[in-house]
Amino acid sequence: MWERLREWFSERKQKLDLFDETNVERYDNPLYLLGQIVYFSWIVVIASGVLLMIWYEPTTHGAYNSILRIQHEIPLGWLIRGMHKYGADMLIIAITLRIYRMYFLGEYKRPNELSWMILFGSLVLAMISGLTGYLLIWNQRAFWAAKVVLTVAVYLDQLPLIGQTRFGSAIAFAFLGGPAEGQGTLTRFYAIHFGISVLLLILVELYFLFTRRKRFNLSPTALVILLVMLVVTSWIFPAEMGRRADPNRTPLPILSDWYFLALYQYVKYTPPLWAGLGPGLLIAYGMLVPFLDRSKGRRPSERPFFTVVGIMALTYFLVFTALILFNIAVIGRDPHIVLVLTALTLTLGFVLEVRYRRKVRAAEAAMPRPAPRAAVAARPAPSSGA
């Protein structure tokens, strides 16, 4: 078993392609520039983050004021902060689109399973880094957004057997650093935000060291365009400050960064236990989908069930995000509608999958069978005489 696992890992390691470096000849298609945009935005986030650390003060009394000082007093501080914020947004958008490209085109199949798992895991880490970095502003919006996310972990206490150990509360307490959000929370979030960046930085450098691949395959013109986009966005839409965190005043609705909004709407709709389990199940599905999808084809039409699931996930993300932005939720009605729609969609995907497989089997059965091989003439027996 270990030998087979080692061979599997060795083969996938040789085929690793984390930033689309093996698709240089396809760069005329924007979908194959996404990997390089991920790497570019990653470098921007790291560089701007190091500069921000010079002036940032990770305390509940000084964090908000230090951000104000960076934004308004430090020369080009607004630009550094904007590059960090919008660089992170660009990274998450690019890696999300790339994951969707790999999903719908079946690029996660052999021999790319390991590349897919690393990319999907990186997206999860990037979102956690985004959440922890968001709180560092210590404004009203970030304070309450973090409170909602940490409350979701407590819901795991309702699990049978495991819940008795208060596993969920222990997770929430570990992040909070105490019974409520405060200096302990800010210190832990700062450490996690910094630690994830250092961990990914080391892994990316090791990746390029061992694969000896070229880091930037984009043209100088493309790099300048991306850089100008970040600078102009930072100038026109300065990174928000909001109001200083106030534990005694709850904003309605509670909003976080854009990539967590759909999760917040989902938490509104579902019972506490499923609110805690849902994100974990979604991550598990994403990591294991290369092994769940046993179909032979790669095109969406050759994998109906998985294509339907992908479209459903994308639709829910967009619709839930819009609903929470406009604070629309009828708790007594909406969850039933979502549940029925989910069941109908999954059933549709299953039916389409069965129909497609029957069609393939029928086509294979209708194909003319190869002619039987001609019988090999018996070799004459060697004569015994003369």
Coordinates of C-alpha atoms in Angstrom, one line a residue:
M1 CA 0.0 0.0 0.0
W2 CA 2.7 2.5 1.0
E3 CA 4.6 1.7 -2.2
R4 CA 1.5 2.5 -4.3
L5 CA 0.9 5.7 -2.4
R6 CA 4.5 6.7 -2.9
E7 CA 4.2 6.0 -6.7
W8 CA 1.0 8.0 -6.8
F9 CA 2.5 11.0 -5.1
S10 CA 5.7 10.8 -7.2
E11 CA 3.8 10.9 -10.4
R12 CA 1.5 13.8 -9.4
K13 CA 4.5 15.7 -8.0
Q14 CA 6.1 15.7 -11.4
K15 CA 2.9 17.1 -13.0
L16 CA 2.4 19.9 -10.5
D17 CA 1.2 23.1 -12.1
L18 CA 0.3 25.7 -9.5
F19 CA 0.5 28.9 -11.6
D20 CA -0.3 27.7 -15.1
E21 CA 3.5 27.6 -16.0
T22 CA 2.9 24.5 -18.2
N23 CA 0.3 26.3 -20.3
V24 CA 2.4 29.1 -21.7
E25 CA 1.4 28.3 -25.3
R26 CA -2.3 28.8 -24.3
Y27 CA -1.8 32.4 -22.9
D28 CA -3.8 33.8 -25.8
N29 CA -6.8 32.6 -23.8
P30 CA -7.5 34.7 -20.7
L31 CA -8.6 31.6 -18.7
Y32 CA -5.0 30.4 -18.8
L33 CA -3.6 33.7 -17.5
L34 CA -5.3 33.1 -14.1
G35 CA -2.4 31.2 -12.6
Q36 CA 0.1 33.9 -13.4
I37 CA -2.3 36.6 -12.0
V38 CA -2.5 34.5 -8.8
Y39 CA 1.3 34.6 -8.5
F40 CA 1.5 38.3 -9.3
S41 CA -1.1 39.3 -6.8
W42 CA 0.5 37.1 -4.2
I43 CA 3.8 39.0 -4.6
V44 CA 1.9 42.3 -4.3
V45 CA 0.2 41.2 -1.1
I46 CA 3.4 40.0 0.5
A47 CA 5.4 43.1 -0.3
S48 CA 2.7 45.6 0.8
G49 CA 2.0 43.5 3.9
V50 CA 5.7 43.8 5.0
L51 CA 5.5 47.6 4.6
L52 CA 2.3 47.8 6.6
M53 CA 3.9 45.9 9.5
I54 CA 6.2 48.8 10.0
W55 CA 3.4 51.1 11.2
Y56 CA 0.7 48.8 12.3
E57 CA 0.0 48.4 16.1
P58 CA -1.7 45.1 17.0
T59 CA -3.6 46.3 20.1
T60 CA -7.2 47.0 20.6
H61 CA -6.4 50.6 21.6
G62 CA -3.9 51.3 18.9
A63 CA -4.9 49.3 15.8
Y64 CA -7.6 51.6 14.5
N65 CA -5.5 54.7 15.0
S66 CA -2.5 53.1 13.4
I67 CA -4.6 52.3 10.3
L68 CA -5.8 55.9 10.3
R69 CA -2.3 57.1 10.4
I70 CA -1.2 54.8 7.6
Q71 CA -4.2 55.9 5.5
H72 CA -3.8 59.7 6.0
E73 CA -0.4 60.6 7.3
I74 CA 2.2 58.2 6.1
P75 CA 3.5 59.2 2.6
L76 CA 1.7 56.9 0.1
G77 CA 0.3 54.9 3.0
W78 CA -3.1 54.9 1.2
L79 CA -1.5 53.3 -1.8
I80 CA 0.3 50.6 0.3
R81 CA -2.9 49.8 2.1
G82 CA -4.9 49.8 -1.1
M83 CA -2.4 47.5 -2.9
H84 CA -2.6 45.1 0.1
K85 CA -6.4 45.0 0.2
Y86 CA -7.1 44.9 -3.6
G87 CA -4.1 42.6 -4.2
A88 CA -5.7 40.1 -1.8
D89 CA -9.1 40.6 -3.6
M90 CA -7.4 40.0 -7.0
L91 CA -5.7 36.9 -5.6
I92 CA -8.9 35.4 -4.3
I93 CA -10.8 36.2 -7.5
A94 CA -8.1 34.7 -9.7
I95 CA -7.7 31.5 -7.7
T96 CA -11.5 31.1 -7.5
L97 CA -11.9 31.5 -11.2
R98 CA -9.0 29.1 -11.9
I99 CA -10.5 26.5 -9.6
Y100 CA -13.8 26.9 -11.4
R101 CA -12.0 26.5 -14.8
M102 CA -10.3 23.3 -13.5
Y103 CA -13.6 22.0 -12.2
F104 CA -15.8 22.6 -15.3
L105 CA -13.1 21.4 -17.7
G106 CA -12.2 18.4 -15.7
E107 CA -8.6 19.5 -15.2
Y108 CA -8.6 18.0 -11.7
K109 CA -8.4 14.5 -13.2
R110 CA -5.3 12.3 -13.4
P111 CA -2.5 13.4 -13.2
N112 CA -3.6 16.8 -11.8
E113 CA -5.3 15.6 -8.5
L114 CA -2.5 16.9 -6.3
S115 CA -2.4 20.3 -8.1
W116 CA -6.1 20.6 -7.6
M117 CA -5.9 19.7 -3.9
I118 CA -3.1 22.2 -3.2
L119 CA -4.9 25.0 -5.1
F120 CA -8.2 24.3 -3.3
G121 CA -6.4 24.2 0.1
S122 CA -4.7 27.4 -0.8
L123 CA -8.0 29.1 -1.4
V124 CA -9.3 28.0 2.0
L125 CA -6.1 29.4 3.6
A126 CA -6.3 32.6 1.6
M127 CA -9.9 33.1 2.9
I128 CA -8.9 32.4 6.5
S129 CA -6.0 34.9 6.0
G130 CA -8.5 37.4 4.6
L131 CA -10.8 37.0 7.6
T132 CA -8.0 37.3 10.2
G133 CA -6.5 40.3 8.3
Y134 CA -10.0 41.9 8.1
L135 CA -10.2 42.1 11.9
L136 CA -6.9 43.8 12.2
I137 CA -8.6 47.1 11.3
W138 CA -10.6 46.7 14.5
N139 CA -13.6 48.5 13.1
Q140 CA -17.2 47.9 13.7
R141 CA -17.8 45.8 10.6
A142 CA -14.8 43.5 11.1
F143 CA -15.5 43.1 14.9
W144 CA -19.0 41.7 14.3
A145 CA -18.1 39.7 11.2
A146 CA -15.5 37.8 13.2
K147 CA -18.0 37.3 16.0
V148 CA -20.4 35.6 13.6
V149 CA -17.7 33.3 12.2
L150 CA -16.5 32.2 15.6
T151 CA -20.1 31.6 16.7
V152 CA -20.4 29.1 13.8
A153 CA -17.7 27.0 15.4
V154 CA -19.7 26.8 18.7
Y155 CA -22.6 25.1 16.7
L156 CA -20.4 22.0 16.4
D157 CA -21.2 21.3 20.1
Q158 CA -24.5 20.0 18.9
L159 CA -22.9 17.1 17.2
P160 CA -23.8 13.7 18.8
L161 CA -20.9 12.2 20.9
I162 CA -18.3 14.7 19.7
G163 CA -20.4 17.6 20.9
Q164 CA -20.2 16.4 24.5
T165 CA -16.5 17.2 24.4
R166 CA -17.4 20.8 23.6
F167 CA -15.0 20.6 20.6
G168 CA -16.7 23.6 18.9
S169 CA -16.4 25.8 21.9
A170 CA -12.7 24.9 22.3
I171 CA -12.1 26.0 18.7
A172 CA -13.9 29.3 19.3
F173 CA -12.0 29.9 22.6
A174 CA -8.7 29.2 20.9
F175 CA -9.4 31.9 18.3
L176 CA -10.9 34.3 20.8
G177 CA -8.1 34.0 23.4
G178 CA -10.7 34.5 26.1
P179 CA -14.5 34.5 26.8
A180 CA -15.1 37.4 24.3
E181 CA -13.4 39.3 21.5
G182 CA -10.6 41.5 22.8
Q183 CA -6.9 41.8 22.9
G184 CA -6.4 38.0 22.9
T185 CA -8.5 37.7 19.7
L186 CA -6.6 40.5 17.9
T187 CA -3.2 38.9 18.9
R188 CA -4.2 35.5 17.6
F189 CA -5.7 36.8 14.4
Y190 CA -2.5 38.8 13.8
A191 CA -0.4 35.7 14.4
I192 CA -2.6 33.6 12.1
H193 CA -2.6 36.2 9.4
F194 CA 1.2 36.5 9.5
G195 CA 1.8 32.8 10.0
I196 CA -0.3 31.7 7.0
S197 CA 1.6 34.2 4.8
V198 CA 5.0 32.9 6.0
L199 CA 3.9 29.2 5.5
L200 CA 2.7 29.8 2.0
L201 CA 5.8 31.9 1.1
I202 CA 8.1 29.0 2.2
L203 CA 6.0 26.5 0.3
V204 CA 5.9 28.6 -2.9
E205 CA 9.7 29.2 -2.8
L206 CA 10.3 25.4 -2.3
Y207 CA 8.0 24.7 -5.2
F208 CA 10.0 26.9 -7.6
L209 CA 13.3 25.7 -6.1
F210 CA 12.5 22.0 -6.9
T211 CA 10.6 22.5 -10.2
R212 CA 13.1 25.1 -11.5
R213 CA 10.3 26.7 -13.4
K214 CA 10.1 30.3 -14.5
R215 CA 8.2 32.5 -12.0
F216 CA 6.8 35.1 -14.4
N217 CA 5.7 34.1 -17.9
L218 CA 3.6 37.2 -18.4
S219 CA 4.9 39.9 -20.7
P220 CA 6.1 43.2 -19.2
T221 CA 3.1 44.9 -20.7
A222 CA 0.7 42.6 -19.0
L223 CA 2.5 43.1 -15.6
V224 CA 2.3 46.8 -16.0
I225 CA -1.4 46.7 -16.8
L226 CA -2.1 44.6 -13.7
L227 CA -0.1 47.0 -11.5
V228 CA -1.8 50.1 -13.0
M229 CA -5.2 48.4 -12.3
L230 CA -4.3 48.1 -8.6
V231 CA -3.0 51.6 -8.3
V232 CA -6.0 53.2 -10.0
T233 CA -8.4 51.1 -7.9
S234 CA -6.6 52.1 -4.7
W235 CA -6.8 55.8 -5.7
I236 CA -10.5 55.8 -6.8
F237 CA -11.8 53.5 -4.1
P238 CA -9.6 53.9 -1.0
A239 CA -9.7 50.9 1.3
E240 CA -12.5 51.6 3.8
M241 CA -11.9 52.5 7.5
G242 CA -15.5 52.3 8.9
R243 CA -16.2 53.1 12.5
R244 CA -14.1 52.0 15.5
A245 CA -15.2 48.6 16.9
D246 CA -18.0 49.0 19.5
P247 CA -19.0 45.7 21.3
N248 CA -22.2 47.4 22.6
R249 CA -23.7 48.3 19.2
T250 CA -24.7 45.6 16.7
P251 CA -24.8 46.7 13.1
L252 CA -27.6 45.4 10.8
P253 CA -26.9 43.6 8.7
I254 CA -23.6 42.2 9.8
L255 CA -21.3 42.2 6.7
S256 CA -17.8 41.0 6.1
D257 CA -15.5 40.9 3.1
W258 CA -17.4 39.9 -0.1
Y259 CA -16.2 36.3 -0.2
F260 CA -17.8 35.5 3.2
L261 CA -21.1 37.1 2.5
A262 CA -22.8 34.0 1.1
L263 CA -21.7 32.1 4.1
Y264 CA -23.4 34.6 6.4
Q265 CA -26.7 34.2 4.5
Y266 CA -26.3 30.4 4.7
V267 CA -25.9 30.7 8.5
K268 CA -29.1 32.7 8.6
Y269 CA -31.0 30.0 6.8
T270 CA -29.8 26.8 8.4
P271 CA -30.2 25.2 11.9
P272 CA -27.1 25.8 14.1
L273 CA -25.8 22.2 13.6
W274 CA -25.8 22.5 9.8
A275 CA -24.5 26.0 9.9
G276 CA -21.4 24.5 11.7
L277 CA -21.2 21.4 9.5
G278 CA -21.9 23.0 6.1
P279 CA -18.6 24.8 5.5
G280 CA -16.6 21.7 6.5
L281 CA -18.6 19.4 4.2
L282 CA -18.2 21.9 1.3
I283 CA -14.4 21.9 1.9
A284 CA -14.3 18.1 2.1
Y285 CA -16.2 17.9 -1.2
G286 CA -13.8 20.3 -2.9
M287 CA -10.7 18.4 -1.8
L288 CA -12.1 14.9 -2.7
V289 CA -13.9 15.7 -5.9
P290 CA -11.0 14.3 -8.1
F291 CA -11.7 10.9 -6.4
L292 CA -15.5 11.2 -6.4
D293 CA -15.7 11.9 -10.1
R294 CA -15.0 8.6 -11.8
S295 CA -16.3 9.5 -15.2
K296 CA -14.0 9.1 -18.2
G297 CA -14.7 12.3 -20.0
R298 CA -13.5 15.8 -19.1
R299 CA -16.1 18.0 -20.9
P300 CA -19.0 19.3 -18.8
S301 CA -21.5 17.4 -20.9
E302 CA -19.6 14.2 -20.1
R303 CA -20.0 14.7 -16.4
P304 CA -23.6 15.9 -15.9
F305 CA -23.9 15.4 -12.2
F306 CA -20.7 17.2 -11.3
T307 CA -21.5 20.0 -13.7
V308 CA -24.9 20.6 -12.2
V309 CA -23.4 20.6 -8.7
G310 CA -20.8 23.2 -9.8
I311 CA -23.5 25.4 -11.4
M312 CA -25.6 25.1 -8.3
A313 CA -22.7 26.1 -6.0
L314 CA -21.9 29.2 -8.1
T315 CA -25.6 30.2 -8.3
Y316 CA -26.0 29.9 -4.5
F317 CA -22.8 32.0 -4.0
L318 CA -24.1 34.8 -6.2
V319 CA -27.7 34.8 -4.9
F320 CA -26.9 34.5 -1.2
T321 CA -24.4 37.3 -1.6
A322 CA -27.0 39.5 -3.2
L323 CA -29.6 38.6 -0.6
I324 CA -27.4 39.5 2.4
L325 CA -26.3 42.8 0.8
F326 CA -29.9 43.8 0.6
N327 CA -30.7 42.3 3.9
I328 CA -33.4 40.0 2.5
A329 CA -34.3 36.9 4.4
V330 CA -37.6 35.4 5.4
I331 CA -36.5 32.8 7.9
G332 CA -39.9 31.0 8.0
R333 CA -40.1 30.5 4.2
D334 CA -36.7 30.7 2.6
P335 CA -34.9 27.7 4.1
H336 CA -37.7 25.4 2.8
I337 CA -37.4 26.9 -0.7
V338 CA -33.6 26.4 -0.6
L339 CA -33.9 22.8 0.6
V340 CA -36.5 21.9 -2.1
L341 CA -34.4 23.6 -4.8
T342 CA -31.3 21.8 -3.7
A343 CA -33.1 18.4 -3.7
L344 CA -34.6 19.0 -7.2
T345 CA -31.2 20.2 -8.6
L346 CA -29.3 17.2 -7.2
T347 CA -32.0 14.9 -8.5
L348 CA -31.8 16.5 -12.0
G349 CA -28.1 16.0 -12.0
F350 CA -28.4 12.4 -11.0
V351 CA -31.0 11.8 -13.7
L352 CA -28.9 13.5 -16.4
E353 CA -25.9 11.4 -15.3
V354 CA -27.9 8.2 -15.6
R355 CA -29.2 9.2 -19.0
Y356 CA -25.8 10.1 -20.3
R357 CA -24.3 6.8 -19.1
R358 CA -27.1 4.8 -20.7
K359 CA -26.5 6.7 -23.9
V360 CA -22.8 5.9 -23.9
R361 CA -23.5 2.2 -23.2
A362 CA -26.0 2.1 -26.0
A363 CA -23.6 3.7 -28.4
E364 CA -20.9 1.3 -27.4
A365 CA -23.2 -1.7 -27.9
A366 CA -24.3 -0.4 -31.4
M367 CA -20.7 -0.2 -32.6
P368 CA -19.7 -3.0 -35.0
R369 CA -17.7 -5.5 -33.2
P370 CA -14.3 -6.4 -34.7
A371 CA -14.1 -9.4 -36.9
P372 CA -12.9 -12.5 -35.1
R373 CA -9.3 -13.3 -35.7
A374 CA -8.7 -15.8 -38.4
A375 CA -8.0 -19.2 -37.1
V376 CA -4.4 -19.9 -37.3
A377 CA -3.9 -22.8 -39.7
A378 CA -2.6 -25.8 -38.0
R379 CA 1.0 -26.3 -38.7
P380 CA 1.5 -29.6 -40.5
A381 CA 2.8 -32.3 -38.4
P382 CA 6.5 -33.0 -39.2
S383 CA 6.8 -36.1 -41.3
S384 CA 8.3 -39.0 -39.5
G385 CA 9.9 -40.6 -42.6
A386 CA 12.7 -39.9 -45.0

